Coordinates of C-alpha atoms in Angstrom, one line a residue:
Chain F
X49 CA 0.0 0.0 0.0
X50 CA 2.9 2.3 0.8
X51 CA 4.2 2.0 -2.8
X52 CA 0.7 2.5 -4.2
X53 CA 0.2 5.7 -2.2
X54 CA 3.6 7.0 -3.2
X55 CA 2.9 6.3 -6.9
X56 CA -0.5 7.9 -6.8
X57 CA 0.6 11.0 -5.0
X58 CA 3.7 11.3 -7.2
X59 CA 1.6 11.3 -10.3
X60 CA -1.0 13.7 -8.9
X61 CA 1.6 16.1 -7.7
X62 CA 3.5 15.9 -11.0
X63 CA 0.4 16.8 -12.9
X64 CA -0.4 19.6 -10.5
X65 CA 3.2 21.0 -10.8
X66 CA 3.0 20.7 -14.6
X67 CA -0.3 22.7 -14.6
X68 CA 1.2 25.4 -12.4
X69 CA 4.2 25.7 -14.6
X70 CA 1.9 26.0 -17.6
X71 CA 0.1 28.9 -15.9
X72 CA 3.5 30.5 -15.0
X73 CA 4.5 30.3 -18.7
X74 CA 1.1 31.3 -20.2
X75 CA -0.2 33.6 -17.4
X76 CA -1.3 36.8 -19.1
X77 CA -0.1 39.0 -16.3
X78 CA 2.6 39.1 -13.7
X79 CA 0.1 38.5 -10.9
X80 CA -1.1 35.3 -12.5
X81 CA 2.4 34.1 -12.5
X82 CA 3.0 35.0 -8.9
X83 CA -0.2 33.2 -8.0
X84 CA 0.9 30.1 -9.9
X85 CA 4.4 30.1 -8.3
X86 CA 2.7 30.3 -4.9
X87 CA 0.8 27.2 -5.8
X88 CA 4.0 25.6 -7.0
X89 CA 5.6 26.3 -3.6
X90 CA 2.6 24.7 -2.0
X91 CA 3.1 21.6 -4.2
X92 CA 6.8 21.4 -3.1
X93 CA 5.6 21.6 0.5
X94 CA 3.1 18.9 -0.1
X95 CA 5.8 16.7 -1.6
X96 CA 8.0 17.2 1.4
X97 CA 5.1 16.4 3.7
X98 CA 4.2 13.2 1.8
X99 CA 7.8 12.0 1.9
X100 CA 7.9 12.5 5.6
X101 CA 4.6 10.7 6.2
X102 CA 5.4 7.7 4.0
X103 CA 9.0 7.2 5.1
X104 CA 8.4 8.1 8.7
X105 CA 11.0 10.7 9.3
X106 CA 10.9 14.3 10.3
X107 CA 14.0 15.7 8.6
X108 CA 12.0 18.3 6.7
X109 CA 9.5 19.3 9.3
X110 CA 11.0 22.6 10.1
X111 CA 11.6 23.4 6.5
X112 CA 7.9 23.0 6.1
X113 CA 7.2 25.3 9.1
X114 CA 9.4 27.9 7.6
X115 CA 7.7 27.5 4.2
X116 CA 4.3 28.1 5.7
X117 CA 5.6 31.1 7.7
X118 CA 7.5 33.0 5.0
X119 CA 6.2 31.6 1.8
X120 CA 3.7 34.5 1.5
X121 CA 6.3 37.3 1.6
X122 CA 7.2 36.9 -2.0
X123 CA 3.8 37.3 -3.4
X124 CA 3.0 40.2 -1.1
X125 CA 6.1 41.9 -2.3
X126 CA 5.3 41.5 -5.9
X127 CA 1.7 42.6 -5.3
X128 CA 2.9 45.8 -3.8
X129 CA 5.4 46.4 -6.6
X130 CA 2.8 45.9 -9.2
X131 CA 0.2 48.2 -7.7
X132 CA 2.9 50.9 -7.2
X133 CA 4.1 50.8 -10.7
X134 CA 0.6 50.9 -12.2
X135 CA -0.4 53.6 -9.8
X136 CA 2.4 55.9 -11.0
X137 CA 1.7 55.1 -14.6
X138 CA -1.9 56.1 -14.2
X139 CA -1.0 59.3 -12.4
X140 CA 1.5 60.6 -14.9
Chain Q
X183 CA 9.5 57.6 19.2
X184 CA 7.0 57.7 22.0
X185 CA 5.9 54.4 23.3
X186 CA 2.7 53.8 25.0
X187 CA 3.4 51.4 27.9
X188 CA 1.7 48.1 27.4
X189 CA 0.2 46.3 30.3
X190 CA 1.2 42.7 30.7
X191 CA -2.5 41.7 30.3
X192 CA -2.8 43.0 26.8
X193 CA 0.5 41.4 25.9
X194 CA -0.3 38.0 27.5
X195 CA -1.8 36.3 24.4
X196 CA 1.2 37.2 22.3
X197 CA 3.6 35.9 25.0
X198 CA 1.7 32.7 25.4
X199 CA 1.8 32.2 21.6
X200 CA 5.5 32.9 21.5
X201 CA 6.1 30.4 24.3
X202 CA 4.1 27.7 22.5
X203 CA 6.0 28.2 19.3
X204 CA 9.3 28.1 21.3
X205 CA 8.3 24.8 23.0
X206 CA 7.1 23.3 19.7
X207 CA 10.2 24.2 17.8
X208 CA 12.5 22.8 20.6
X209 CA 10.3 19.7 20.8
X210 CA 10.5 20.2 24.6
X211 CA 7.7 21.2 26.9
X212 CA 9.6 20.8 30.2
X213 CA 9.0 23.6 32.7
X214 CA 12.6 24.8 32.5
X215 CA 12.5 25.2 28.7
X216 CA 9.2 26.9 28.9
X217 CA 10.4 29.3 31.5
X218 CA 13.4 30.2 29.4
X219 CA 11.1 30.6 26.5
X220 CA 8.9 32.9 28.5
X221 CA 12.0 35.0 29.4
X222 CA 13.0 35.3 25.7
X223 CA 9.4 36.1 24.7
X224 CA 9.4 38.9 27.2
X225 CA 12.7 40.3 26.0
X226 CA 11.6 40.0 22.3
X227 CA 8.3 41.7 23.0
X228 CA 10.1 44.6 24.7
X229 CA 12.8 45.0 22.1
X230 CA 10.8 44.5 18.9
X231 CA 8.0 46.8 19.9
X232 CA 4.7 46.3 18.0
X233 CA 1.6 48.4 18.4
X234 CA -0.6 46.6 20.9
X235 CA -3.6 44.8 19.6
X236 CA -6.6 46.0 21.5
X237 CA -8.4 43.1 22.9
X238 CA -11.9 43.3 24.3
X239 CA -10.9 41.4 27.4
X240 CA -13.5 38.7 27.0
X241 CA -13.3 35.4 25.2
X242 CA -16.1 33.0 25.2
X243 CA -14.8 29.4 24.9
X244 CA -18.2 27.9 24.7
X245 CA -18.9 29.9 21.6
X246 CA -15.4 29.5 20.2
X247 CA -15.4 25.7 20.0
X248 CA -18.5 25.4 17.8
X249 CA -17.3 28.3 15.7
X250 CA -13.9 26.6 15.2
X251 CA -15.6 23.3 14.2
X252 CA -18.0 25.1 11.7
X253 CA -14.9 26.9 10.4
X254 CA -13.1 23.7 9.8
X255 CA -16.1 22.2 8.0
X256 CA -16.3 25.4 5.9
X257 CA -12.6 25.1 5.0
X258 CA -13.3 21.6 3.7
X259 CA -16.5 22.8 1.9
X260 CA -14.5 25.7 0.3
X261 CA -12.1 23.3 -1.4
X262 CA -14.8 21.1 -2.7
X263 CA -16.7 24.1 -4.0
X264 CA -13.6 25.1 -5.9
X265 CA -13.2 21.6 -7.4
X266 CA -16.9 21.7 -8.4
X267 CA -16.8 25.1 -10.0
X268 CA -13.4 24.5 -11.7
X269 CA -14.5 21.3 -13.3
X270 CA -18.2 22.1 -14.1
X271 CA -18.3 25.8 -14.7
X272 CA -14.7 26.5 -15.6
X273 CA -14.3 29.6 -17.8
X274 CA -18.1 30.4 -17.5
X275 CA -18.0 31.3 -13.8
X276 CA -19.6 34.6 -12.9
X277 CA -18.4 36.6 -10.0
X278 CA -19.2 39.8 -8.1
X279 CA -17.6 42.4 -5.8
X280 CA -19.9 43.1 -3.0
X281 CA -19.8 45.9 -0.4
X282 CA -20.5 44.7 3.2
X283 CA -20.5 47.2 6.1
X284 CA -19.4 45.6 9.3
X285 CA -20.8 46.4 12.8
X286 CA -17.5 46.5 14.6
X287 CA -14.9 49.2 14.2
X288 CA -12.1 47.5 16.0
X289 CA -9.1 46.6 13.9
X290 CA -8.8 43.1 15.4
X291 CA -12.4 42.3 14.6
X292 CA -12.2 43.5 11.0
X293 CA -9.0 41.6 10.5
X294 CA -10.3 38.4 12.0
X295 CA -13.5 38.6 9.9
X296 CA -11.4 39.2 6.8
X297 CA -9.2 36.3 7.6
X298 CA -12.1 33.9 8.2
X299 CA -13.9 35.1 5.1
X300 CA -10.8 34.5 2.9
X301 CA -10.8 30.9 4.0
X302 CA -14.5 30.0 3.8
X303 CA -16.3 29.1 0.5
X304 CA -16.7 31.7 -2.2
X305 CA -15.4 34.9 -0.6
X306 CA -12.2 36.8 -0.7
X307 CA -11.5 40.3 0.7
X308 CA -10.4 42.7 -2.1
X309 CA -10.4 46.0 -0.3
X310 CA -10.9 47.3 3.2
X311 CA -12.2 50.7 4.1
X312 CA -10.9 51.2 7.6
X313 CA -12.6 54.5 8.3
X314 CA -16.1 53.1 7.8
X315 CA -15.0 49.5 8.5
X316 CA -16.5 48.3 5.2
X317 CA -15.2 45.1 3.5
X318 CA -15.3 44.8 -0.3
X319 CA -15.6 41.1 -1.0
X320 CA -15.0 39.2 -4.2
X321 CA -17.5 36.4 -4.3
X322 CA -17.1 33.3 -6.5
X323 CA -20.1 32.2 -8.5
X324 CA -22.4 35.1 -7.6
X325 CA -24.8 35.3 -10.5
X326 CA -27.5 37.7 -9.4
X327 CA -28.6 40.0 -6.5
X328 CA -30.0 37.0 -4.5
X329 CA -26.6 35.4 -4.5
X330 CA -25.0 38.7 -3.5
X331 CA -27.5 39.0 -0.6
X332 CA -26.7 35.5 0.5
X333 CA -23.0 36.4 0.5
X334 CA -23.7 39.6 2.5
X335 CA -25.6 37.6 5.1
X336 CA -22.9 35.1 5.3
X337 CA -20.3 37.8 6.0
X338 CA -22.4 39.4 8.7
X339 CA -23.1 36.1 10.3
X340 CA -19.4 35.4 10.4
X341 CA -18.8 38.7 12.1
X342 CA -21.7 38.1 14.5
X343 CA -20.0 34.8 15.5
X344 CA -16.7 36.5 16.1
X345 CA -18.4 39.2 18.1
X346 CA -20.0 36.6 20.3
X347 CA -16.6 35.0 20.8
X348 CA -14.4 38.0 21.5
X349 CA -16.2 41.2 20.8
X350 CA -16.5 44.0 23.4
X351 CA -19.5 44.2 25.7
X352 CA -20.9 47.1 23.7
X353 CA -20.7 45.3 20.4
X354 CA -22.3 42.2 21.9
X355 CA -25.2 44.3 23.3
X356 CA -25.7 46.0 20.0
X357 CA -25.7 42.6 18.3
X358 CA -28.2 41.1 20.8
X359 CA -30.5 44.1 20.3
X360 CA -30.3 43.7 16.6
X361 CA -31.1 40.0 16.6
X362 CA -33.9 40.6 19.0
X363 CA -35.6 43.2 16.7
X364 CA -34.9 41.0 13.7
X365 CA -36.6 37.9 15.3
X366 CA -39.5 40.0 16.5
X367 CA -39.9 41.4 12.9
X368 CA -39.7 37.8 11.6
X369 CA -42.3 36.6 14.0
X370 CA -45.0 39.2 13.5
X371 CA -45.9 38.8 9.8
Chain Y
X153 CA 2.0 -7.0 18.5
X154 CA -1.5 -8.1 19.8
X155 CA -4.1 -8.6 17.1
X156 CA -5.9 -5.5 18.2
X157 CA -2.8 -3.3 17.9
X158 CA -2.3 -4.7 14.5
X159 CA -5.8 -3.8 13.5
X160 CA -5.4 -0.3 14.9
X161 CA -2.2 0.1 12.9
X162 CA -3.9 -1.0 9.7
X163 CA -6.7 1.5 10.3
X164 CA -4.3 4.3 11.0
X165 CA -2.3 3.4 7.9
X166 CA -5.5 3.4 5.8
X167 CA -6.6 6.7 7.1
X168 CA -3.1 8.1 6.4
X169 CA -3.2 6.8 2.9
X170 CA -6.6 8.5 2.3
X171 CA -5.3 11.7 3.8
X172 CA -2.2 11.7 1.6
X173 CA -4.0 11.1 -1.6
X174 CA -6.7 13.7 -0.8
X175 CA -4.0 16.2 0.2
X176 CA -2.2 15.6 -3.1
X177 CA -5.5 15.9 -4.9
X178 CA -6.0 19.3 -3.3
X179 CA -2.8 20.6 -5.0
X180 CA -4.2 19.2 -8.3
X181 CA -7.5 21.1 -7.6
X182 CA -5.6 24.3 -7.2
X183 CA -3.9 23.8 -10.5
X184 CA -7.1 22.8 -12.3
X185 CA -8.7 26.0 -10.9
X186 CA -5.7 28.0 -12.1
X187 CA -6.0 26.7 -15.6
X188 CA -9.7 26.7 -15.9
X189 CA -10.9 29.9 -14.3
X190 CA -11.2 33.0 -16.6
X191 CA -9.8 35.8 -14.5
X192 CA -7.2 36.5 -11.8
X193 CA -9.7 36.9 -9.0
X194 CA -11.4 33.5 -9.4
X195 CA -8.0 31.9 -9.9
X196 CA -7.1 33.4 -6.5
X197 CA -9.9 31.5 -4.9
X198 CA -8.5 28.3 -6.5
X199 CA -5.0 29.0 -5.4
X200 CA -5.7 29.7 -1.7
X201 CA -8.5 27.5 -0.5
X202 CA -7.4 24.0 -1.5
X203 CA -3.9 24.7 -0.2
X204 CA -5.1 25.2 3.3
X205 CA -7.1 22.0 3.4
X206 CA -4.3 20.1 1.6
X207 CA -1.7 21.1 4.1
X208 CA -4.1 20.2 6.9
X209 CA -4.6 16.7 5.6
X210 CA -0.9 16.1 4.9
X211 CA 0.1 17.4 8.4
X212 CA -2.5 15.2 9.9
X213 CA -1.1 12.2 8.0
X214 CA 2.4 13.0 9.4
X215 CA 1.0 13.2 12.9
X216 CA -0.7 9.9 12.5
X217 CA 2.4 8.1 11.2
X218 CA 4.8 9.5 13.7
X219 CA 3.6 8.2 17.1
X220 CA 5.3 10.9 19.1
X221 CA 3.3 13.4 20.9
X222 CA 5.7 16.3 20.4
X223 CA 5.1 16.3 16.7
X224 CA 1.5 17.6 17.1
X225 CA 2.4 21.0 18.5
X226 CA 4.8 21.6 15.6
X227 CA 2.1 20.6 13.1
X228 CA -0.5 22.8 14.7
X229 CA 1.9 25.8 14.7
X230 CA 2.7 25.2 11.1
X231 CA -1.0 25.1 10.1
X232 CA -1.8 28.2 12.2
X233 CA 1.0 30.0 10.4
X234 CA -0.5 29.1 7.2
X235 CA -4.0 30.2 8.3
X236 CA -2.5 33.5 9.2
X237 CA -0.4 34.1 6.1
X238 CA -2.6 32.8 3.2
X239 CA -5.4 35.4 3.5
X240 CA -2.7 38.1 3.7
X241 CA -1.1 37.2 0.4
X242 CA -4.4 36.5 -1.2
X243 CA -5.7 39.9 -0.2
X244 CA -2.6 41.7 -1.4
X245 CA -2.6 40.0 -4.7
X246 CA -6.3 40.5 -5.1
X247 CA -6.1 44.2 -4.2
X248 CA -3.3 44.7 -6.7
X249 CA -5.3 42.8 -9.3
X250 CA -8.3 45.0 -8.8
X251 CA -6.4 48.2 -9.0
X252 CA -4.5 47.3 -12.1
X253 CA -7.8 46.4 -13.8
X254 CA -7.1 42.7 -14.1
X255 CA -10.7 42.1 -13.4
X256 CA -12.9 41.5 -16.3
X257 CA -16.0 43.6 -15.8
X258 CA -18.0 41.4 -18.1
X259 CA -17.5 38.5 -15.7
X260 CA -19.0 40.3 -12.7
X261 CA -22.7 40.4 -12.0
X262 CA -22.4 42.9 -9.2
X263 CA -19.5 45.4 -8.6
X264 CA -20.1 47.7 -5.7
X265 CA -16.5 48.7 -5.3
X266 CA -16.3 50.2 -8.8
X267 CA -18.8 53.0 -8.0
X268 CA -16.8 53.9 -4.9
X269 CA -13.5 54.0 -6.8
X270 CA -15.0 56.1 -9.5
X271 CA -16.6 58.5 -7.0
X272 CA -13.3 58.9 -5.1
X273 CA -11.4 59.4 -8.4
X274 CA -13.9 62.1 -9.4
X275 CA -13.5 63.8 -6.0
X276 CA -9.8 63.7 -6.3
X277 CA -9.9 65.3 -9.7
X278 CA -12.3 67.9 -8.5
X279 CA -10.2 68.9 -5.5
X280 CA -6.9 68.2 -7.2
X281 CA -6.7 71.7 -8.8
X282 CA -5.5 73.2 -5.6
X283 CA -1.8 73.8 -5.1
X284 CA 0.2 70.7 -4.2
X285 CA -2.9 68.9 -2.9
X286 CA -2.8 66.4 -5.7
X287 CA 0.8 65.2 -5.3
X288 CA 1.0 65.2 -1.5
X289 CA -1.8 62.9 -0.5
X290 CA -1.2 60.5 -3.3
X291 CA 2.3 59.8 -2.0
X292 CA 1.9 59.7 1.8
X293 CA -0.6 56.9 2.3
X294 CA 1.4 54.7 -0.1
X295 CA 4.4 55.2 2.2
X296 CA 2.4 54.5 5.3
X297 CA 1.1 51.4 3.8
X298 CA 4.5 50.0 3.1
X299 CA 5.4 50.7 6.7
X300 CA 2.2 49.2 7.9
X301 CA 3.1 45.9 6.2
X302 CA 6.1 45.5 8.5
X303 CA 4.0 45.4 11.7
X304 CA 2.8 41.9 11.7
X305 CA 1.0 39.3 9.7
X306 CA -2.3 41.0 10.6
X307 CA -0.8 44.4 9.9
X308 CA -0.9 43.8 6.2
X309 CA -4.6 43.6 6.2
X310 CA -5.0 46.4 8.6
X311 CA -2.4 48.7 6.9
X312 CA -4.1 48.1 3.6
X313 CA -7.2 49.7 4.9
X314 CA -8.5 52.8 3.3
X315 CA -5.6 53.3 1.0
X316 CA -7.6 53.4 -2.1
X317 CA -10.3 55.4 -0.5
X318 CA -8.0 57.7 1.4
X319 CA -9.5 60.8 0.1
X320 CA -12.9 59.9 1.5
X321 CA -13.2 60.3 5.2
X322 CA -10.4 60.1 7.7
X323 CA -8.7 56.9 6.4
X324 CA -5.3 58.7 6.2
X325 CA -5.5 60.0 9.7
X326 CA -6.3 56.6 11.1
X327 CA -3.4 55.0 9.3
X328 CA -0.9 57.3 11.0
X329 CA -1.9 56.3 14.5
X330 CA -1.1 53.0 16.0
X331 CA 2.4 52.9 14.9
X332 CA 3.5 54.6 18.1

């Protein structure tokens, strides 16, 4: 069962990551890409968690905690940058 | 930089949270470690000064537990709603931005309501007007005015639940009066 | 080693397997939403909500597999961190998206923010003819808002308040206070 779970989750996560990468490549705007890369980060976190649960170790637990804590800073930064630039463009 | 002195009481939730994180990260909840963590939490809270969060001073555990359970159920429902809409509706989904005035004017309550709303099905906070404490909410799959009204009611119910848990006495009384008149209105016709 | 213990272990393993597969499917859901939804805002719903549930399921699976009590506090802390941070980033991206007109108006049935934005823009144009009043207020709240971000996780949502609508009411005055 362990192998079956590993295979299923690996396939699902691979599909998910591929889709997110497609959205990063296609995404009409910068914000779409940021959103998709956020999802990609979540998928990496999910892969770490699944590895820990299946193989019963906790090597990456604190990496996961750090991911959930600071993962949002990137998208917030980009969101601010985007709104600032557009705002100035509209004003001038 | 003028600093308002913060009483230990208003700081207590922050300190407790910091000690819990300390214990969790050290994987050690022995009294000695927790005491050391509390010391560090105090020092950190003094050095890295943050504007105090104004708490109302009351917290109703009996209301909080059901609210948390309903919240968890709604988090689950939110994911399945997204699956359903993504697969069935896809590109044809229709949304709305709805203006919802809140009862409370405290920052904590507006923030908490916004956070909860962002996690339950079909709503996302787009903009906050702090001076009038109005939330502008992006609702997924809102096709007409009836759906928008439902979303508005959902938002205000969420805020009512949060006020019952940790609102100030004045907010709670206003809420009780409001529900009393509403139920009387509902009973008479 | 008793038969009961073996049975319990099997049940826990089965529950773990279900949680793992569901958690992975949540990531896939987010991706499907990203690919299928038509505009940025609905994609944002798809990107945020399944991630929270997905992480919850995966963390629960870790907790079930590792039979050590001290794992649970770490997992709870991790999930609470996510609960606090996800709405902040979603709100910031959504707000930027709305301002930069990433919203497709034809996909909206109701838009009550648009009227407010237009009214505030009109007021700004009307009052903007005075000396220096146009440039000054446009800059300051922006700066305050950046500072407001640094306060705390919650500060982002709070600092974001009233920026767009700063020329209505006393939003700007409110923003200055509370930083001490």
